[in-house]
Tab-separated table of C-alpha atoms in Angstrom:
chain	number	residue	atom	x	y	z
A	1	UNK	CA	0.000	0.000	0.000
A	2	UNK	CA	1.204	3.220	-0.776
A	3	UNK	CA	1.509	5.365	2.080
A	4	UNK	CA	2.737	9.461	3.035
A	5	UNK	CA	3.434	9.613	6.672
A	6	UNK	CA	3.373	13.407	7.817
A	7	UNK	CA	5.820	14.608	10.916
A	8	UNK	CA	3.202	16.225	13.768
A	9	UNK	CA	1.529	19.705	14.486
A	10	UNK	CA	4.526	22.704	14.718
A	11	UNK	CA	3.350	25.392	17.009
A	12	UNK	CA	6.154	28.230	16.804
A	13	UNK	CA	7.045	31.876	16.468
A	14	UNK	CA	7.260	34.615	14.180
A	15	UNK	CA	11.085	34.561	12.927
A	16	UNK	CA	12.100	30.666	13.400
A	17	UNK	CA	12.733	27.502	11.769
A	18	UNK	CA	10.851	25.075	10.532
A	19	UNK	CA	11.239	21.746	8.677
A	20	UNK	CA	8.439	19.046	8.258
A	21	UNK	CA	8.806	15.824	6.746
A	22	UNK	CA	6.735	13.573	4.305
A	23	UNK	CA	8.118	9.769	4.536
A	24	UNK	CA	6.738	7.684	1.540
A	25	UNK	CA	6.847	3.598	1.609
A	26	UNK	CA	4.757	1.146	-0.502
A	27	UNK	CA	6.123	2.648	-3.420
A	28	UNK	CA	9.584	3.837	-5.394
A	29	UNK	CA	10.300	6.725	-3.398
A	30	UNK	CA	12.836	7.870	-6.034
A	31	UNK	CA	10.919	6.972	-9.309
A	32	UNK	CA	7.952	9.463	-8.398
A	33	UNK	CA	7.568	13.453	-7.545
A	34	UNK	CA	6.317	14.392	-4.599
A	35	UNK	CA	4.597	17.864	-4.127
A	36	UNK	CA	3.406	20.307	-1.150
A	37	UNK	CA	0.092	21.906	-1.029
A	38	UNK	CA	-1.162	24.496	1.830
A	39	UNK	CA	-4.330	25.078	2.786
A	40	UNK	CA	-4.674	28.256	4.867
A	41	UNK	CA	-7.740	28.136	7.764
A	42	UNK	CA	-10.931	28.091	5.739
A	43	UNK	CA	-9.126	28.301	2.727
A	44	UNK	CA	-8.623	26.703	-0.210
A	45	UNK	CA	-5.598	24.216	-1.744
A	46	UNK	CA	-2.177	26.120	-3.110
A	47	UNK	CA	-0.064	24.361	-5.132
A	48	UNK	CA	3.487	25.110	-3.972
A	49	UNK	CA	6.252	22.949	-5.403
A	50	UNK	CA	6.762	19.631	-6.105
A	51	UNK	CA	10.859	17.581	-5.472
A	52	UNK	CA	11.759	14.570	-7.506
A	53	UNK	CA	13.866	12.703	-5.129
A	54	UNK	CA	15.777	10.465	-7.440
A	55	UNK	CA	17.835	13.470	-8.190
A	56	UNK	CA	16.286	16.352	-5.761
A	57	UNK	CA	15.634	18.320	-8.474
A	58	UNK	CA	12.506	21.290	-7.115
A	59	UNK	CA	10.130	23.068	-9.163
A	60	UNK	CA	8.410	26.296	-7.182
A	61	UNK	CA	5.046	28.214	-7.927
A	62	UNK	CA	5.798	31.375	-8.453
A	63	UNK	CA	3.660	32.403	-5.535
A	64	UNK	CA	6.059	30.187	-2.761
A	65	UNK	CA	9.477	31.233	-5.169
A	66	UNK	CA	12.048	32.110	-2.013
A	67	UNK	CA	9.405	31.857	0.542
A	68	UNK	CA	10.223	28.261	1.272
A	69	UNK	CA	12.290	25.418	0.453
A	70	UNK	CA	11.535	22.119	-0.607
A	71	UNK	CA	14.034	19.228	-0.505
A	72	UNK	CA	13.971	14.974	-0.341
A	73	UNK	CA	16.754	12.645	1.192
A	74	UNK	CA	16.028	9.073	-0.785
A	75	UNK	CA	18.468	7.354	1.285
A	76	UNK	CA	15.581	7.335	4.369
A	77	UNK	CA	12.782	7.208	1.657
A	78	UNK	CA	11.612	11.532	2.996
A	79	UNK	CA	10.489	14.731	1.110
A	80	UNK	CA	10.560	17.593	3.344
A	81	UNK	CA	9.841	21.333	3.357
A	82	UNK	CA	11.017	24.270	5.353
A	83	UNK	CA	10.851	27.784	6.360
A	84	UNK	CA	13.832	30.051	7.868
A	85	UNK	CA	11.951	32.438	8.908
A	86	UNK	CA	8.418	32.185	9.797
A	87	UNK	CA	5.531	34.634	9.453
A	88	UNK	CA	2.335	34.619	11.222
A	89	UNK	CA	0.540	34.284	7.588
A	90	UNK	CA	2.236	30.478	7.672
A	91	UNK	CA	-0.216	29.445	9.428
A	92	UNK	CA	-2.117	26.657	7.730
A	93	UNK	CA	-2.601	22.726	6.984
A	94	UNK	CA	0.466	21.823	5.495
A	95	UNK	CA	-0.133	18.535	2.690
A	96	UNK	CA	2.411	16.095	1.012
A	97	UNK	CA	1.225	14.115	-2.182
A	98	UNK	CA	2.932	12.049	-4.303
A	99	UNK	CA	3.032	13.549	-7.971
A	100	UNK	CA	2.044	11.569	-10.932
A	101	UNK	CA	4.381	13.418	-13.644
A	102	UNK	CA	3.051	12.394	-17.658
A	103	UNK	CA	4.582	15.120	-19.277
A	104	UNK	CA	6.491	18.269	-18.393
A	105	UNK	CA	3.198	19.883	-18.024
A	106	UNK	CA	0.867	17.348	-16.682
A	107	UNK	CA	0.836	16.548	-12.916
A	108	UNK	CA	-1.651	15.215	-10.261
A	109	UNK	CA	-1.677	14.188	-6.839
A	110	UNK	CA	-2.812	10.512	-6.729
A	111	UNK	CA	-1.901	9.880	-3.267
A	112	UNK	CA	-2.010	12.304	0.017
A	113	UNK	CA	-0.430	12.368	3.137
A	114	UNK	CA	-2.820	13.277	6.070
A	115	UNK	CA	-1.343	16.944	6.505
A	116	UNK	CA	0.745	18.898	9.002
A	117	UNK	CA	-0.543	21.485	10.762
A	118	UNK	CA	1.475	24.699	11.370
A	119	UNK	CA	0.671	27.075	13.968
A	120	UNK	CA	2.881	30.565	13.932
A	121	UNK	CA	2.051	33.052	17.152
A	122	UNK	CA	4.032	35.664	19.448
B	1	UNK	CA	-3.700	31.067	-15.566
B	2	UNK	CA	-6.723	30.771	-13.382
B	3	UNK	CA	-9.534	28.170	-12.554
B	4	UNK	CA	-12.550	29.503	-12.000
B	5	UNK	CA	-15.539	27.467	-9.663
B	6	UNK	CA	-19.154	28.408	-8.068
B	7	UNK	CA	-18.112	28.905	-4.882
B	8	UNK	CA	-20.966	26.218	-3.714
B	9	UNK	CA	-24.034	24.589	-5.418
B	10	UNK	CA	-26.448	22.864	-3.130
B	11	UNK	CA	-28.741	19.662	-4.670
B	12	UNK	CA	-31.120	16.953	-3.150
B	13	UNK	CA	-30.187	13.490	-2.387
B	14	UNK	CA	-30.660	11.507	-5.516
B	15	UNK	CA	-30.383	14.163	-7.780
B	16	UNK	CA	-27.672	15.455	-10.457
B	17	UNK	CA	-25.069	18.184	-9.705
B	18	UNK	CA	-22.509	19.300	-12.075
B	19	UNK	CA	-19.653	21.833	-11.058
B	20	UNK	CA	-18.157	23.906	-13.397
B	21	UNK	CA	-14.106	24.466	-13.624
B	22	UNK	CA	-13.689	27.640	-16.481
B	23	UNK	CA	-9.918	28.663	-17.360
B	24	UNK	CA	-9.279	32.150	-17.838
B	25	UNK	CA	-6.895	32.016	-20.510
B	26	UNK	CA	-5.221	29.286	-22.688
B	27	UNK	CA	-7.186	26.580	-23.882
B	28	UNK	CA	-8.860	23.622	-21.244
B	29	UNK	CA	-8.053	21.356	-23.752
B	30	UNK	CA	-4.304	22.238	-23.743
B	31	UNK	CA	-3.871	20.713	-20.018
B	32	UNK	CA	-5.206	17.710	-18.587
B	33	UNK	CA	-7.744	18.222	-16.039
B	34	UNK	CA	-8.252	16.715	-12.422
B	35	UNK	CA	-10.797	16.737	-9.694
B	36	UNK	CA	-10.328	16.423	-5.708
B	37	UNK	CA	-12.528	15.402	-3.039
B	38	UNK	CA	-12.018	17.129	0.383
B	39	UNK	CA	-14.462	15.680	3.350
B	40	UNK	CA	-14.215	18.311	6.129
B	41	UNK	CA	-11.179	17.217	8.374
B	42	UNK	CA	-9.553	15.199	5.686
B	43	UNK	CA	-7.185	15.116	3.468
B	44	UNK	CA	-8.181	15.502	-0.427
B	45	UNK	CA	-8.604	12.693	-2.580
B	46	UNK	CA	-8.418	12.287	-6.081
B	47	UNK	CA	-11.577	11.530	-8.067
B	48	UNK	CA	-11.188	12.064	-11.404
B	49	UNK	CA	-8.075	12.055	-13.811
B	50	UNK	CA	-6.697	13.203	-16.793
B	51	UNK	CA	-10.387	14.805	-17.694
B	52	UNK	CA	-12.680	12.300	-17.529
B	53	UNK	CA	-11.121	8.891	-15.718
B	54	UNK	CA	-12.560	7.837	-12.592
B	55	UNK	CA	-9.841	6.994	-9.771
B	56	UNK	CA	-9.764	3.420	-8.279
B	57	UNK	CA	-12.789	3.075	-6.176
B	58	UNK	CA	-14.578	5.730	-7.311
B	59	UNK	CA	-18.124	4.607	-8.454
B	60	UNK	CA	-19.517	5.632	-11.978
B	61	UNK	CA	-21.998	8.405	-10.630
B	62	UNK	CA	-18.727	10.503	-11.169
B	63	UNK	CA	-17.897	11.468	-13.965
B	64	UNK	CA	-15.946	14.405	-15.495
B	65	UNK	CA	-15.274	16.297	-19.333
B	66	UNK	CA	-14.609	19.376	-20.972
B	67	UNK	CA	-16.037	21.828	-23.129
B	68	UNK	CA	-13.927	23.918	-25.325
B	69	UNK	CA	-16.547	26.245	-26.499
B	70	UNK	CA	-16.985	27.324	-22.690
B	71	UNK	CA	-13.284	26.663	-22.268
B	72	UNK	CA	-14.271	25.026	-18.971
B	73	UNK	CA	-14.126	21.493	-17.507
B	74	UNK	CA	-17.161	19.843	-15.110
B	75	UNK	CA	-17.828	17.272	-12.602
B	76	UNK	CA	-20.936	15.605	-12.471
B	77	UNK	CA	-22.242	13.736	-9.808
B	78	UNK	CA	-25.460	11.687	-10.626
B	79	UNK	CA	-27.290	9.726	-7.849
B	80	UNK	CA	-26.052	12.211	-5.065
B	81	UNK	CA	-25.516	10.705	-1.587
B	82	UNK	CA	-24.963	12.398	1.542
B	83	UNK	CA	-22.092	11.006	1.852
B	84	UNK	CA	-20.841	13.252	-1.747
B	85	UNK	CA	-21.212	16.734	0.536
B	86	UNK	CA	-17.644	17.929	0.445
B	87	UNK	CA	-15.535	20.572	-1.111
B	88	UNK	CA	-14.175	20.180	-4.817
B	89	UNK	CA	-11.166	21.147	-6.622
B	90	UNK	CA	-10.406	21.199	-9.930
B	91	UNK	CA	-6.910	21.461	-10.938
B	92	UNK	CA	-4.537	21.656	-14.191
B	93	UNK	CA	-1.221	22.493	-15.001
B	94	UNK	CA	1.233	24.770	-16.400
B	95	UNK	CA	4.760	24.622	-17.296
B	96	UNK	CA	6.356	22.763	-14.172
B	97	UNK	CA	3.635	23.049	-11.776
B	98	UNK	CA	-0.022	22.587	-10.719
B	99	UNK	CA	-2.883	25.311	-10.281
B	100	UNK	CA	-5.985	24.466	-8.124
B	101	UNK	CA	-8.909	25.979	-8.829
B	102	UNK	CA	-10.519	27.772	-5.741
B	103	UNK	CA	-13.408	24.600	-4.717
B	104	UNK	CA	-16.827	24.623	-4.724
B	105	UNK	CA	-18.833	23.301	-1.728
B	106	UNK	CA	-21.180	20.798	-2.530
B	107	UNK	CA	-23.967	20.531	0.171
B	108	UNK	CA	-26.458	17.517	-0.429
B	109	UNK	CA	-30.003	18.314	1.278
């Protein structure tokens, strides 16, 4: 069975770190894309990037460009993405999917982790 | 470019709903088009792929397509359940990347 296995809820403060993991089994880990999607409280889904772990190459909506960072290690099978300096506005549910890539312009998210949730407050 | 959706339609148990997905520029055709399921407190789920194929283990009162003339793509939902009230996304892609469109709320009453 394919799984996505999200780290835990992040409560933290304007101005720190973050990094949250996505850890993918049932599946070739390196052979497929995996992507991040927020979803902001009440809000709708945001593509922002997808990593293809095989050779960590990113791809960034233009919206999350320098905002954030998205990265995979395929020697422990994880896709994670990361902040350096947080904002309030970070706030949100925070999803991993694996990709399905076709073509350089056709991509879906066939299977979904359950979502981190991010909390950012003084 | 953008996808455009009702931001909710409301239908009767039993009944027919179809929500709309229109792209504001390029053609609908040019892009393959998906369609998520999101039950409140879940994570989204894929229903339909690639336009118009249904996802493993999702039955055939699903069904999507596209329209070129409206330059927009739909999800219909035929025998509607309670169990179909959840938010929808429709999403495409561009060079690289994917765009959602905003969802539609689907309340079945």
């Amino acid at each position: 069975e394919v799984q996505l296995v999200q780290s835990g809820t992040e409560v933290k403060k304007p101005g720190e770190s973050l990094k949250i993991s996505c850890k993918g089994s049932g599946y070739s880990f390196t052979s497929s894309w995996i992507g991040w999607v927020r979803q902001m409280p009440g809000k709708g889904l945001e593509w922002m990037g997808i990593v293809y772990p095989g050779d960590s190459d990113s791809r960034y909506s233009p919206s999350f460009q320098g905002q954030v960072t998205i990265s995979a290690d395929k020697s422990i099978n994880t896709a994670y993405l990361q902040w350096s300096s947080l904002k309030a506005s970070d706030t949100a549910m925070y999803y991993c999917a694996r990709v399905i890539a076709k073509a350089i312009d056709h991509f879906y998210m066939d299977v979904w982790g359950k979502g981190t949730t991010v909390i950012v407050s003084s | 470019f953008v996808l455009t959706q009702p931001h909710s339609v409301s239908e009767s148990p039993g009944k027919t709903v179809t929500i709309s997905c229109t792209r504001s520029s390029g053609s609908i055709a040019s892009n393959y088009v998906q369609w998520y399921q999101q039950r409140p407190g879940s994570a989204p789920t894929i229903v339909i792929y690639e336009d118009n194929q249904r996802s493993s283990g999702v039955p055939d009162r699903f069904s999507g397509s596209i329209d070129s003339s409206s330059n927009s793509a739909s999800l219909t939902i035929s025998g509607l359940k309670t169990e179909d009230e959840a938010d929808y996304y429709c999403q495409s892609s561009d060079s690289s990347n994917g765009v959602f469109g905003g969802g539609t709320k689907l309340t079945v009453v």
